[in-house]
Structures are given as structure tokens and as C-alpha cells.
Coordinates of C-alpha atoms and ligand atoms in Angstrom, one line a residue:
X1 CA 0.0 0.0 0.0
X2 CA 1.5 3.3 -1.0
X3 CA 0.3 6.8 -0.1
X4 CA 0.5 9.1 -3.1
X5 CA 2.6 12.2 -2.8
X6 CA 0.6 15.5 -3.2
X7 CA 0.9 16.8 -6.7
X8 CA 1.6 20.5 -7.1
X9 CA -1.3 21.7 -9.2
X10 CA -4.5 20.5 -10.9
X11 CA -2.8 19.8 -14.2
X12 CA -0.1 17.6 -12.6
X13 CA -2.6 16.0 -10.3
X14 CA -5.1 15.2 -13.1
X15 CA -2.3 13.9 -15.4
X16 CA -1.1 11.6 -12.6
X17 CA -4.7 10.4 -12.0
X18 CA -5.4 9.8 -15.7
X19 CA -2.1 7.9 -16.0
X20 CA -2.9 5.6 -13.0
X21 CA -4.6 2.6 -14.7
X22 CA -5.3 0.9 -11.4
X23 CA -7.1 4.0 -10.1
X24 CA -9.2 4.3 -13.3
X25 CA -10.1 0.6 -13.0
X26 CA -11.4 1.1 -9.5
X27 CA -13.3 4.2 -10.3
X28 CA -14.9 2.7 -13.4
X29 CA -16.0 -0.4 -11.5
X30 CA -17.4 1.5 -8.5
X31 CA -19.2 4.1 -10.8
X32 CA -20.6 1.4 -13.1
X33 CA -21.9 -0.6 -10.1
X34 CA -23.5 2.5 -8.7
X35 CA -25.2 3.4 -12.0
X36 CA -26.5 -0.1 -12.3
X37 CA -28.1 0.1 -8.9
X38 CA -29.4 3.6 -9.5
X39 CA -31.0 2.7 -12.8
X40 CA -32.7 -0.3 -11.3
X41 CA -34.2 1.5 -8.3
X42 CA -35.2 4.5 -10.5
X43 CA -36.9 2.3 -13.1
X44 CA -38.9 0.4 -10.6
X45 CA -40.2 3.6 -9.0
X46 CA -42.7 5.1 -11.4
X47 CA -43.1 8.5 -9.6
X48 CA -39.3 9.1 -9.8
X49 CA -39.6 12.0 -12.3
X50 CA -42.5 13.6 -10.5
X51 CA -40.5 13.4 -7.2
X52 CA -37.5 15.0 -8.9
X53 CA -39.7 17.9 -10.1
X54 CA -41.3 18.3 -6.7
X55 CA -37.9 18.4 -5.0
X56 CA -36.5 20.9 -7.4
X57 CA -39.6 23.1 -6.9
X58 CA -39.2 23.0 -3.1
X59 CA -35.5 23.8 -3.3
X60 CA -36.2 26.7 -5.7
X61 CA -38.7 28.1 -3.3
X62 CA -36.4 27.6 -0.3
X63 CA -33.4 29.3 -2.0
X64 CA -35.7 32.2 -3.0
X65 CA -36.5 32.9 0.7
X66 CA -33.5 31.6 2.6
X67 CA -33.4 34.6 5.0
X68 CA -37.0 34.0 6.1
X69 CA -36.6 30.3 6.5
X70 CA -33.3 30.6 8.4
X71 CA -35.0 33.0 10.9
X72 CA -37.8 30.5 11.4
X73 CA -35.4 27.6 11.7
X74 CA -33.3 29.5 14.3
X75 CA -36.3 30.4 16.3
X76 CA -37.5 26.8 16.4
X77 CA -34.1 25.4 17.2
X78 CA -33.6 27.8 20.1
X79 CA -37.0 27.0 21.4
X80 CA -35.9 23.3 21.5
X81 CA -32.9 24.4 23.6
X82 CA -30.2 24.5 20.9
X83 CA -27.5 27.2 20.6
X84 CA -27.4 28.5 17.1
X85 CA -24.2 30.1 15.7
X86 CA -24.1 31.8 12.3
X87 CA -20.5 31.6 10.8
X88 CA -19.7 34.0 8.0
X89 CA -16.7 32.0 7.0
X90 CA -14.7 28.8 7.6
X91 CA -12.5 30.5 10.2
X92 CA -15.5 31.6 12.3
X93 CA -17.0 28.2 12.2
X94 CA -13.7 26.4 13.1
X95 CA -13.0 28.9 16.0
X96 CA -16.5 28.5 17.4
X97 CA -16.2 24.7 17.5
X98 CA -12.6 24.6 18.8
X99 CA -13.6 27.1 21.6
X100 CA -16.6 25.0 22.5
X101 CA -14.5 21.9 22.6
X102 CA -12.0 23.6 24.9
X103 CA -14.6 25.2 27.2
X104 CA -16.5 21.9 27.6
X105 CA -13.2 20.2 28.4
X106 CA -13.5 17.8 25.5
X107 CA -10.5 15.6 24.7
X108 CA -12.1 13.2 22.2
X109 CA -14.4 14.0 19.3
X110 CA -16.3 11.5 17.2
X111 CA -17.6 12.7 13.8
X112 CA -20.3 11.5 11.5
X113 CA -19.8 12.1 7.8
X114 CA -19.8 15.8 7.0
X115 CA -18.4 17.5 3.8
X116 CA -19.1 20.9 5.4
X117 CA -16.5 20.1 8.1
X118 CA -14.1 19.1 5.4
X119 CA -14.8 22.5 3.7
X120 CA -13.9 24.4 6.9
X121 CA -10.8 22.1 7.6
X122 CA -12.1 21.3 11.1
X123 CA -10.1 18.2 11.9
X124 CA -6.6 19.9 11.6
X125 CA -7.9 22.8 13.8
X126 CA -9.2 20.5 16.5
X127 CA -6.0 18.4 16.4
X128 CA -3.9 21.5 16.7
X129 CA -5.8 22.3 19.9
X130 CA -4.7 18.9 21.2
X131 CA -8.1 17.2 20.7
X132 CA -8.3 13.7 19.2
X133 CA -10.7 13.5 16.3
X134 CA -12.1 10.2 15.0
X135 CA -14.1 9.9 11.8
X136 CA -16.7 7.2 12.3
X137 CA -18.2 6.7 8.8
X138 CA -16.3 3.6 7.5
X139 CA -15.1 5.3 4.4
X140 CA -14.0 8.4 6.2
X141 CA -12.3 6.3 8.9
X142 CA -10.3 4.5 6.1
X143 CA -9.1 7.7 4.5
X144 CA -8.4 9.2 7.9
X145 CA -6.1 6.2 8.7
X146 CA -4.4 6.9 5.3
X147 CA -3.9 10.6 6.2
X148 CA -5.7 11.7 3.1
X149 CA -8.9 13.6 2.3
X150 CA -12.1 11.8 0.9
X151 CA -12.0 11.3 -2.8
X152 CA -15.8 11.3 -3.3
X153 CA -18.6 13.1 -1.4
X154 CA -20.6 9.9 -0.8
X155 CA -18.0 7.2 -1.1
X156 CA -14.8 8.7 0.5
X157 CA -12.7 5.6 -0.2
X158 CA -13.9 4.9 -3.7
X159 CA -10.3 5.0 -4.9
X160 CA -9.3 1.9 -2.8
X161 CA -9.8 -1.8 -3.3
X162 CA -10.6 -4.2 -0.5
X163 CA -7.0 -5.4 -0.8
X164 CA -5.8 -1.8 -0.2
X165 CA -8.0 -1.6 2.9
X166 CA -6.7 -5.0 4.1
X167 CA -3.1 -3.7 3.8
X168 CA -4.1 -0.5 5.6
X169 CA -5.7 -2.3 8.5
X170 CA -2.8 -4.7 8.8
X171 CA -0.3 -1.9 9.0
X172 CA -2.2 0.7 11.0
X173 CA -4.4 -1.5 13.2
X174 CA -2.0 -4.4 13.6
X175 CA -4.5 -7.1 12.6
X176 CA -3.5 -10.1 10.4
X177 CA -4.0 -9.3 6.7
X178 CA -7.4 -10.0 5.3
X179 CA -9.3 -8.6 2.3
X180 CA -12.6 -10.1 3.4
X181 CA -15.1 -7.1 3.6
X182 CA -17.1 -8.7 6.4
X183 CA -14.0 -9.1 8.6
X184 CA -12.6 -5.7 7.8
X185 CA -16.0 -4.1 8.7
X186 CA -16.2 -6.0 11.9
X187 CA -12.7 -4.8 13.0
X188 CA -13.6 -1.2 12.2
X189 CA -16.9 -1.6 14.0
X190 CA -15.4 -2.8 17.2
X191 CA -12.8 0.0 17.3
X192 CA -15.4 2.6 16.6
X193 CA -17.8 1.3 19.2
X194 CA -15.3 1.9 21.9
X195 CA -14.6 5.4 20.7
X196 CA -18.3 6.4 20.8
X197 CA -18.5 5.4 24.4
X198 CA -15.3 7.4 25.3
X199 CA -16.1 10.6 23.3
X200 CA -16.9 13.9 24.9
X201 CA -18.1 15.7 21.9
X202 CA -20.0 14.6 18.7
X203 CA -20.1 16.3 15.4
X204 CA -22.2 15.6 12.3
X205 CA -23.3 17.3 9.1
X206 CA -26.9 17.9 8.2
X207 CA -28.8 16.8 5.1
X208 CA -31.9 18.9 5.6
X209 CA -33.1 21.4 8.2
X210 CA -36.8 21.8 8.5
X211 CA -37.8 25.4 9.3
X212 CA -41.4 24.6 10.3
X213 CA -40.4 22.1 13.1
X214 CA -36.8 23.0 13.8
X215 CA -35.7 19.5 13.0
X216 CA -32.3 18.5 11.6
X217 CA -32.3 15.5 9.4
X218 CA -29.2 13.3 9.1
X219 CA -29.5 10.3 6.7
X220 CA -26.9 7.5 6.8
X221 CA -26.4 3.8 6.5
X222 CA -24.1 2.9 9.4
X223 CA -25.7 4.3 12.5
X224 CA -22.6 6.3 13.3
X225 CA -24.4 9.6 12.7
X226 CA -27.0 8.5 15.3
X227 CA -24.3 7.5 17.8
X228 CA -22.2 10.7 17.2
X229 CA -25.3 12.8 17.8
X230 CA -26.6 11.0 20.9
X231 CA -23.8 9.4 23.0
X232 CA -21.4 12.3 23.7
X233 CA -22.6 14.9 26.2
X234 CA -22.1 17.8 23.8
X235 CA -23.2 17.6 20.1
X236 CA -22.5 20.0 17.3
X237 CA -24.4 19.9 13.9
X238 CA -22.7 21.8 11.1
X239 CA -24.7 22.9 8.0
X240 CA -24.6 25.3 5.1
X241 CA -27.3 27.9 4.9
X242 CA -28.8 26.2 1.9
X243 CA -29.8 23.0 3.8
X244 CA -33.0 24.6 5.1
X245 CA -36.3 23.4 3.6
X246 CA -39.7 24.9 4.5
X247 CA -41.9 22.0 5.9
X248 CA -41.9 18.5 7.3
X249 CA -44.2 17.5 4.4
X250 CA -41.4 18.5 1.9
X251 CA -39.0 15.9 3.3
X252 CA -40.4 12.7 1.8
X253 CA -39.8 14.1 -1.7
X254 CA -36.1 14.4 -1.0
X255 CA -35.8 11.1 0.8
X256 CA -37.4 9.4 -2.3
X257 CA -34.6 10.8 -4.6
X258 CA -31.6 11.0 -2.3
X259 CA -31.1 7.3 -1.5
X260 CA -31.7 6.3 -5.1
X261 CA -29.2 8.7 -6.6
X262 CA -26.6 8.6 -3.9
X263 CA -26.3 4.9 -3.2
X264 CA -28.8 3.1 -5.4
X265 CA -31.0 2.3 -2.4
X266 CA -34.7 2.9 -2.1
X267 CA -34.1 4.5 1.2
X268 CA -31.0 4.9 3.4
X269 CA -30.9 2.7 6.5
X270 CA -31.2 5.5 9.1
X271 CA -33.1 8.8 8.8
X272 CA -32.4 10.7 12.0
X273 CA -34.6 13.5 13.2
X274 CA -32.6 15.6 15.7
X275 CA -34.5 18.3 17.5
X276 CA -32.5 19.4 20.5
X277 CA -30.6 18.3 23.5
X278 CA -32.2 15.8 25.9
X279 CA -35.1 17.2 27.8
X280 CA -35.5 16.9 31.6
X281 CA -36.5 13.3 32.4
X282 CA -35.2 11.9 29.1
X283 CA -32.4 9.3 29.3
X284 CA -30.8 9.7 25.9
X285 CA -29.3 12.5 23.9
X286 CA -26.6 15.1 24.5
X287 CA -26.7 17.5 27.4
X288 CA -25.9 20.5 25.1
X289 CA -26.6 20.9 21.4
X290 CA -25.1 23.5 19.1
X291 CA -26.0 24.2 15.4
X292 CA -23.3 26.0 13.3
X293 CA -24.9 27.5 10.2
X294 CA -22.3 28.4 7.7
X295 CA -22.3 31.0 4.9
X296 CA -18.7 30.9 3.6
X297 CA -19.4 32.2 0.1
X298 CA -23.0 30.9 -0.2
X299 CA -24.5 34.4 0.0
X300 CA -22.3 35.4 -2.9
X301 CA -23.6 32.4 -4.9
X302 CA -27.2 33.4 -4.0
X303 CA -26.6 36.9 -5.3
X304 CA -25.5 35.5 -8.7
X305 CA -28.7 34.8 -10.8
X306 CA -27.0 31.8 -12.6
X307 CA -24.9 30.4 -9.8
X308 CA -27.6 30.4 -7.2
X309 CA -29.1 27.2 -8.7
X310 CA -26.0 25.4 -7.4
X311 CA -27.4 26.0 -3.8
X312 CA -30.1 23.5 -4.6
X313 CA -27.6 20.6 -4.5
X314 CA -28.5 17.8 -2.1
X315 CA -24.9 16.3 -2.2
X316 CA -26.0 13.0 -3.6
X317 CA -22.7 12.5 -5.5
X318 CA -24.4 11.1 -8.6
X319 CA -22.9 13.7 -10.9
X320 CA -19.4 12.5 -9.9
X321 CA -20.3 8.9 -10.9
X322 CA -21.3 9.9 -14.4
X323 CA -18.6 12.5 -15.1
X324 CA -16.0 11.3 -17.6
X325 CA -13.4 13.7 -16.1
X326 CA -14.0 12.5 -12.5
X327 CA -13.9 8.9 -13.6
X328 CA -10.5 9.4 -15.3
X329 CA -8.7 11.5 -12.7
X330 CA -10.4 10.7 -9.4
X331 CA -11.4 13.0 -6.6
X332 CA -8.0 13.9 -5.2
X333 CA -6.9 15.6 -8.4
X334 CA -9.5 18.4 -7.8
X335 CA -7.8 19.3 -4.5
X336 CA -11.1 20.5 -3.1
X337 CA -13.4 18.9 -0.6
X338 CA -16.0 19.0 -3.4
X339 CA -14.7 17.2 -6.5
X340 CA -16.5 16.4 -9.8
X341 CA -19.1 18.5 -11.6
X342 CA -20.7 19.9 -8.4
X343 CA -17.3 20.6 -7.0
X344 CA -16.3 22.5 -10.2
X345 CA -19.3 24.9 -9.7
X346 CA -19.3 25.4 -6.0
X347 CA -15.6 25.2 -5.0
X348 CA -14.6 28.6 -6.5
X349 CA -17.0 30.2 -4.1
X350 CA -16.6 27.9 -1.1
X351 CA -12.9 27.2 -1.2
X352 CA -11.7 30.4 -2.9
X353 CA -9.5 31.4 -5.8
X354 CA -7.4 28.3 -5.5
X355 CA -10.3 26.5 -7.2
X356 CA -11.0 29.1 -9.9
X357 CA -9.7 26.8 -12.6
X358 CA -12.2 24.0 -11.8
X359 CA -15.0 25.2 -14.0
X360 CA -12.7 24.5 -16.9
X361 CA -12.3 20.8 -15.8
X362 CA -15.3 19.6 -17.8
X363 CA -16.1 18.3 -21.2
X364 CA -19.6 19.9 -21.0
X365 CA -21.1 16.5 -22.0
X366 CA -24.2 17.2 -19.9
X367 CA -24.3 13.7 -18.2
X368 CA -24.3 15.5 -14.8
X369 CA -27.4 17.5 -15.6
X370 CA -29.3 14.4 -16.8
X371 CA -28.6 12.5 -13.6
X372 CA -29.0 15.3 -11.1
X373 CA -32.0 14.5 -8.9
X374 CA -32.8 18.3 -8.6
X375 CA -32.0 18.9 -12.3
X376 CA -29.2 21.5 -11.7
X377 CA -28.0 22.8 -15.1
X378 CA -24.4 22.2 -14.3
X379 CA -23.1 22.8 -17.8
X380 CA -24.8 26.2 -18.0
X381 CA -23.2 27.2 -14.6
X382 CA -19.8 25.9 -15.8
X383 CA -20.0 28.2 -18.9
X384 CA -21.1 31.1 -16.7
X385 CA -18.2 30.6 -14.4
X386 CA -15.8 30.3 -17.3
X387 CA -17.1 33.5 -18.7
X388 CA -16.7 35.2 -15.3
X389 CA -13.2 33.9 -14.8
X390 CA -12.0 34.9 -18.3
X391 CA -13.5 38.4 -17.9
X392 CA -11.9 38.8 -14.5
X393 CA -9.2 41.6 -14.3
X394 CA -7.2 39.3 -12.0
X395 CA -4.2 37.7 -13.6
X396 CA -5.0 34.0 -14.7
X397 CA -3.4 31.2 -12.6
X398 CA -1.8 29.7 -15.7
X399 CA -1.1 32.6 -18.0
X400 CA 0.3 30.4 -20.8
X401 CA -2.7 28.1 -21.0
X402 CA -5.1 31.1 -20.7
X403 CA -3.3 32.9 -23.5
X404 CA -3.5 29.9 -25.8
X405 CA -7.1 29.2 -25.0
X406 CA -8.0 32.9 -25.7
X407 CA -6.1 32.9 -29.0
X408 CA -7.8 29.6 -30.0
X409 CA -11.3 30.9 -29.1
X410 CA -10.7 34.1 -31.1
X411 CA -9.6 32.2 -34.2
X412 CA -12.6 29.9 -33.9
X413 CA -15.0 32.9 -33.4
X414 CA -13.6 34.5 -36.6
X415 CA -14.1 31.4 -38.5
X416 CA -17.6 30.7 -37.1
X417 CA -18.8 34.0 -38.5
X418 CA -18.3 32.5 -42.0
X419 CA -20.4 29.4 -42.4
X420 CA -19.1 28.7 -45.9
X421 CA -15.5 28.8 -44.7
X422 CA -16.5 26.5 -41.8
X423 CA -18.0 24.0 -44.3
X424 CA -15.0 24.1 -46.5
X425 CA -12.6 23.6 -43.6
X426 CA -14.8 20.7 -42.4
X427 CA -14.5 19.0 -45.8
X428 CA -10.8 19.5 -46.0
X429 CA -10.4 18.1 -42.4
X430 CA -12.6 15.1 -43.3
X431 CA -10.4 14.4 -46.4
X432 CA -7.2 14.6 -44.4
X433 CA -8.5 12.4 -41.6
X434 CA -10.1 9.7 -43.7
X435 CA -6.7 7.8 -44.3
X436 CA -6.2 7.6 -40.5
X437 CA -9.6 5.9 -39.9
X438 CA -10.0 2.2 -39.1
X439 CA -13.4 0.6 -38.5
X440 CA -15.1 4.0 -38.2
X441 CA -12.7 5.4 -35.6
X442 CA -9.4 7.3 -35.5
X443 CA -7.2 6.0 -32.8
X444 CA -4.4 8.6 -33.0
X445 CA -5.2 12.2 -34.1
X446 CA -2.3 14.2 -35.6
X447 CA -0.9 17.2 -33.7
X448 CA -2.2 19.5 -32.2
X449 CA -5.2 17.3 -31.5
X450 CA -3.2 14.3 -30.3
X451 CA -4.2 14.8 -26.6
X452 CA -7.8 14.0 -27.5
X453 CA -7.0 10.4 -28.5
X454 CA -4.7 9.6 -25.6
X455 CA -7.7 8.4 -23.7
X456 CA -10.5 8.0 -26.3
X457 CA -11.0 7.4 -30.0
X458 CA -12.3 10.0 -32.4
X459 CA -15.2 9.2 -34.7
X460 CA -14.0 9.0 -38.4
X461 CA -15.6 11.5 -40.7
X462 CA -18.5 10.0 -42.6
X463 CA -19.0 10.6 -46.3
X464 CA -21.8 12.9 -47.2
X465 CA -23.6 15.4 -44.9
X466 CA -22.4 15.6 -41.3
X467 CA -24.7 13.8 -38.8
X468 CA -25.0 13.7 -35.1
X469 CA -22.0 12.1 -33.3
X470 CA -22.8 8.8 -31.6
X471 CA -21.6 8.1 -28.0
X472 CA -18.2 6.6 -28.0
X473 CA -16.5 4.3 -25.6
X474 CA -13.6 5.6 -23.7
X475 CA -10.3 3.8 -24.2
X476 CA -10.1 1.8 -21.0
Ligands
SF4_1 S1 -25.3 18.6 -8.3 FE1 -27.0 17.2 -8.4 S2 -26.1 15.2 -8.9 FE2 -24.4 16.5 -8.2 S3 -24.2 16.1 -6.0 FE3 -25.6 17.9 -6.2 S4 -27.7 17.0 -6.3 FE4 -26.3 15.3 -6.7

């Protein structure tokens, strides 16, 4: 088992990912398995499309009146005995949680799965304060043992095989090597059980926050979210401002689509309704409950009429599974807690200018839009962000690449104004490419288009009038 060194930038990291055949094999097999399960549970559920439309309409409404819903949610949470903290940015959220851990004398923290805490880099901050943090979702636990970030928002260890995990547990946990999933899971389970009982503070993310009732909904499959939120004396829920939905009656529409698109299940195993600390006379639940509601660039997204649609995301991860770029380079190459198509549209705002290049990391094939359960038009947002980035007065991160892209776009724009010239060029290109074709495909394009055929074939030009391009298989 080897831990990959951190590549320097996105180009290097994506080239390293694409060149790693073993990584691509694992990603392909996991994504294909997911899509098969998803297709099955979707097809056997006739109202799927109607639920998708209903969920989108609810999110659209919620995003349109976030301020009002957040006020209502806060009022209800406080009435249940929760302390609510609004964090303008990642530092404020981190500082609040670290100060809380210190003031409550916490030494050990257990965490349920939460991409929002990845976004605010909470673990390093807690560890720096001398507090032990343990990820309790199995995938998160595995990547934490490897000392690396998750590579998928739903399946953090998607880049690893059961043999990799067997090696890891052998080295880090000192157990005899096994690649048997049931044995590996049992080992993790027994280690994690002990930690839940010893933890002073629990932290989870939030899938939905219902304004009407002041309930936080955490969906999961392993029960670790339930234990992180109930066993420690102090519990902190961390959520982005966009997680609020208006009513309890809205929730089933999301539960019908989330399990199906995220994991190919009809419903996730646990749907936790968390409403406050334990009340007098109750035996279970935390003594204190805090809710950290994070902005961190989301208000700026809300103010952008095109980008605000990205706030409708329910973090199901399906767009990663269908994305040809993600499937070739893996999640770590993005170097953002949010990889794949959704990461490419939200990271520039949530993570900052270090992710400004991500909207360019897409082929605009549209598969993400088709699969998205709330029908987010990701390609449109990508184009919008590209336009914003290229019109920005700030110097580009890779001036050479930006210069070449601009010059190419200008040349194309000049040509595209003359349809006759375009047709003529098309015919000349077709004549030149025909000798390179074998069985309808060109396997090596000449320079400067050679990069295209490193990983895929190019359809051979057909005689006669041009027709729609068929889907083609990647060269795997
Ligand atoms: S953009 Fe859509 S498909 Fe992608 S994670 Fe969000 S909800 Fe899921």
C-alpha cells in the first residue's frame, strides 16, 4: 500500500490520476456498479420523475426565501434548547467549535460524515488544539487512517480496493491481513464502538433542516451519525445555509430521490430526526446541542442569478459517478473537498480562488445535468463561471494556458462568422482524416489534436452530410 505524494497543481494531479490505470479501473468499476443500482431503483419507482420535479420546486422556493426560512429555523431550534451560531466564513465556524471543545473540556471527538466540516478544515484545527478526532463513517475512517482527504462526497474511499484496505488495517491497526469485507468491517466496528463510548463531543453534518419544526435530518447507512449525535454529552451539527427546507411534508420528496441517486437504495438505512438536547426526564441524547450555520461564500452564490441554482444541490454525488473527467482523474486531483461536476461549480466560491480553474475541468457533455435529482443545469453554470473567470481583471493562474485558450477561441470565433469557410474547412479536415480511420474510428489524431486520442477514440468523418455524433466508448 502506497500513499500518493501530493501533486503540485491541478494539471499535474489530473495527469497523474489519468495515468494511473489501477485508479481508473477502481473508479470505473465503482461508478458502473452505482449506476446499475441507481438505474434499477429508479426504473422500478414510477413516480421518480415527479418526485424529482417536486424536490426541485421545493429547493427553488427555499433558495428564494432563505433569509425568512433561516430566521424561522433558528427560532424553532432555540425553542428546543439548541444554541445557534451563524458563521460568516470557515475560520469563524472552526473557531467556534474549537472554543466550544475547549470550554467543555473535550479531549475526544467523534464525527459523523460531513463534507461541510471538510470544507472548513475542522479536523486539523481540533488536532492542533490537542483534541483527538475520529471519523466514524467507515469510508471516512479509512481515509483518515491513510492521512488523506475523501475522494468522493458519498464514497470517500472509492479509490481503494478491498485489498488496499486489508493492507491498511494490517499496517495501522496491527491485525492479520485480510481482504474479506465482512472481517474488515467487523474490525472497524469494534474499534469505533469503543470510541463512541469514550467521546466527549460529537459532530455531524446535516442533510436537511426543516424550518417549520426546527428538526435537523441526518441520513446515513451505518448508524454512526445516530451515535455521534446522541452518545457524547455535547453535540454540534454543522450545516450550510442552503440546507434549510420549509416544511416537514417536503422531506419525503427528498428522501425518495436522495437514497436512489446517492447509493442506489430505495431509502437509506437510518433517517435521524434531531430536534434538540435531551429534555428533563429523558435518558438519551446530548446535554448540550449547538448548530453552526455556515455561509462561507454561499450568500455570494445566492446573489448571482445563474450560480444560485447550485445551492439546490443535495450532495448525492451522482454527478461524480457519471462524469467522464472525474472517472478518469479521481477526486483527489481536484484538491477541493468537493470534487467532480458539483465541486467544479461550488468550489470557486466555497474554497476560494485556488479552485478558480475547476469550471474548466469539464467536457460539458451534460451527463451531470441528466442524472442530477434536482436537475441542476451544471453545464450552464460551468459556462457562466468560465465567462466570469475569463472576464476577471485578476491575472490568470496559468497565463500560458489562458493565452493559448483565448487565441484559439478568437480564431474559432472569426471562422464561425463565415459558415461557408467552416463547411469548406470541415470538408478539408474530413479528407485529411479519412486515411487515418480504421473501422469507423481514429485512434491517433495528428498534432495539435493528439491529446484528445490519448484516452479515447475520435469518430471517423462520414461521407456525405455531417450527422449527429454517436456516443463513443472511452479507451479503457
Ligand atoms: S449537483 Fe445534483 S447530482 Fe451533483 S451532487 Fe448535487 S444534487 Fe447530486
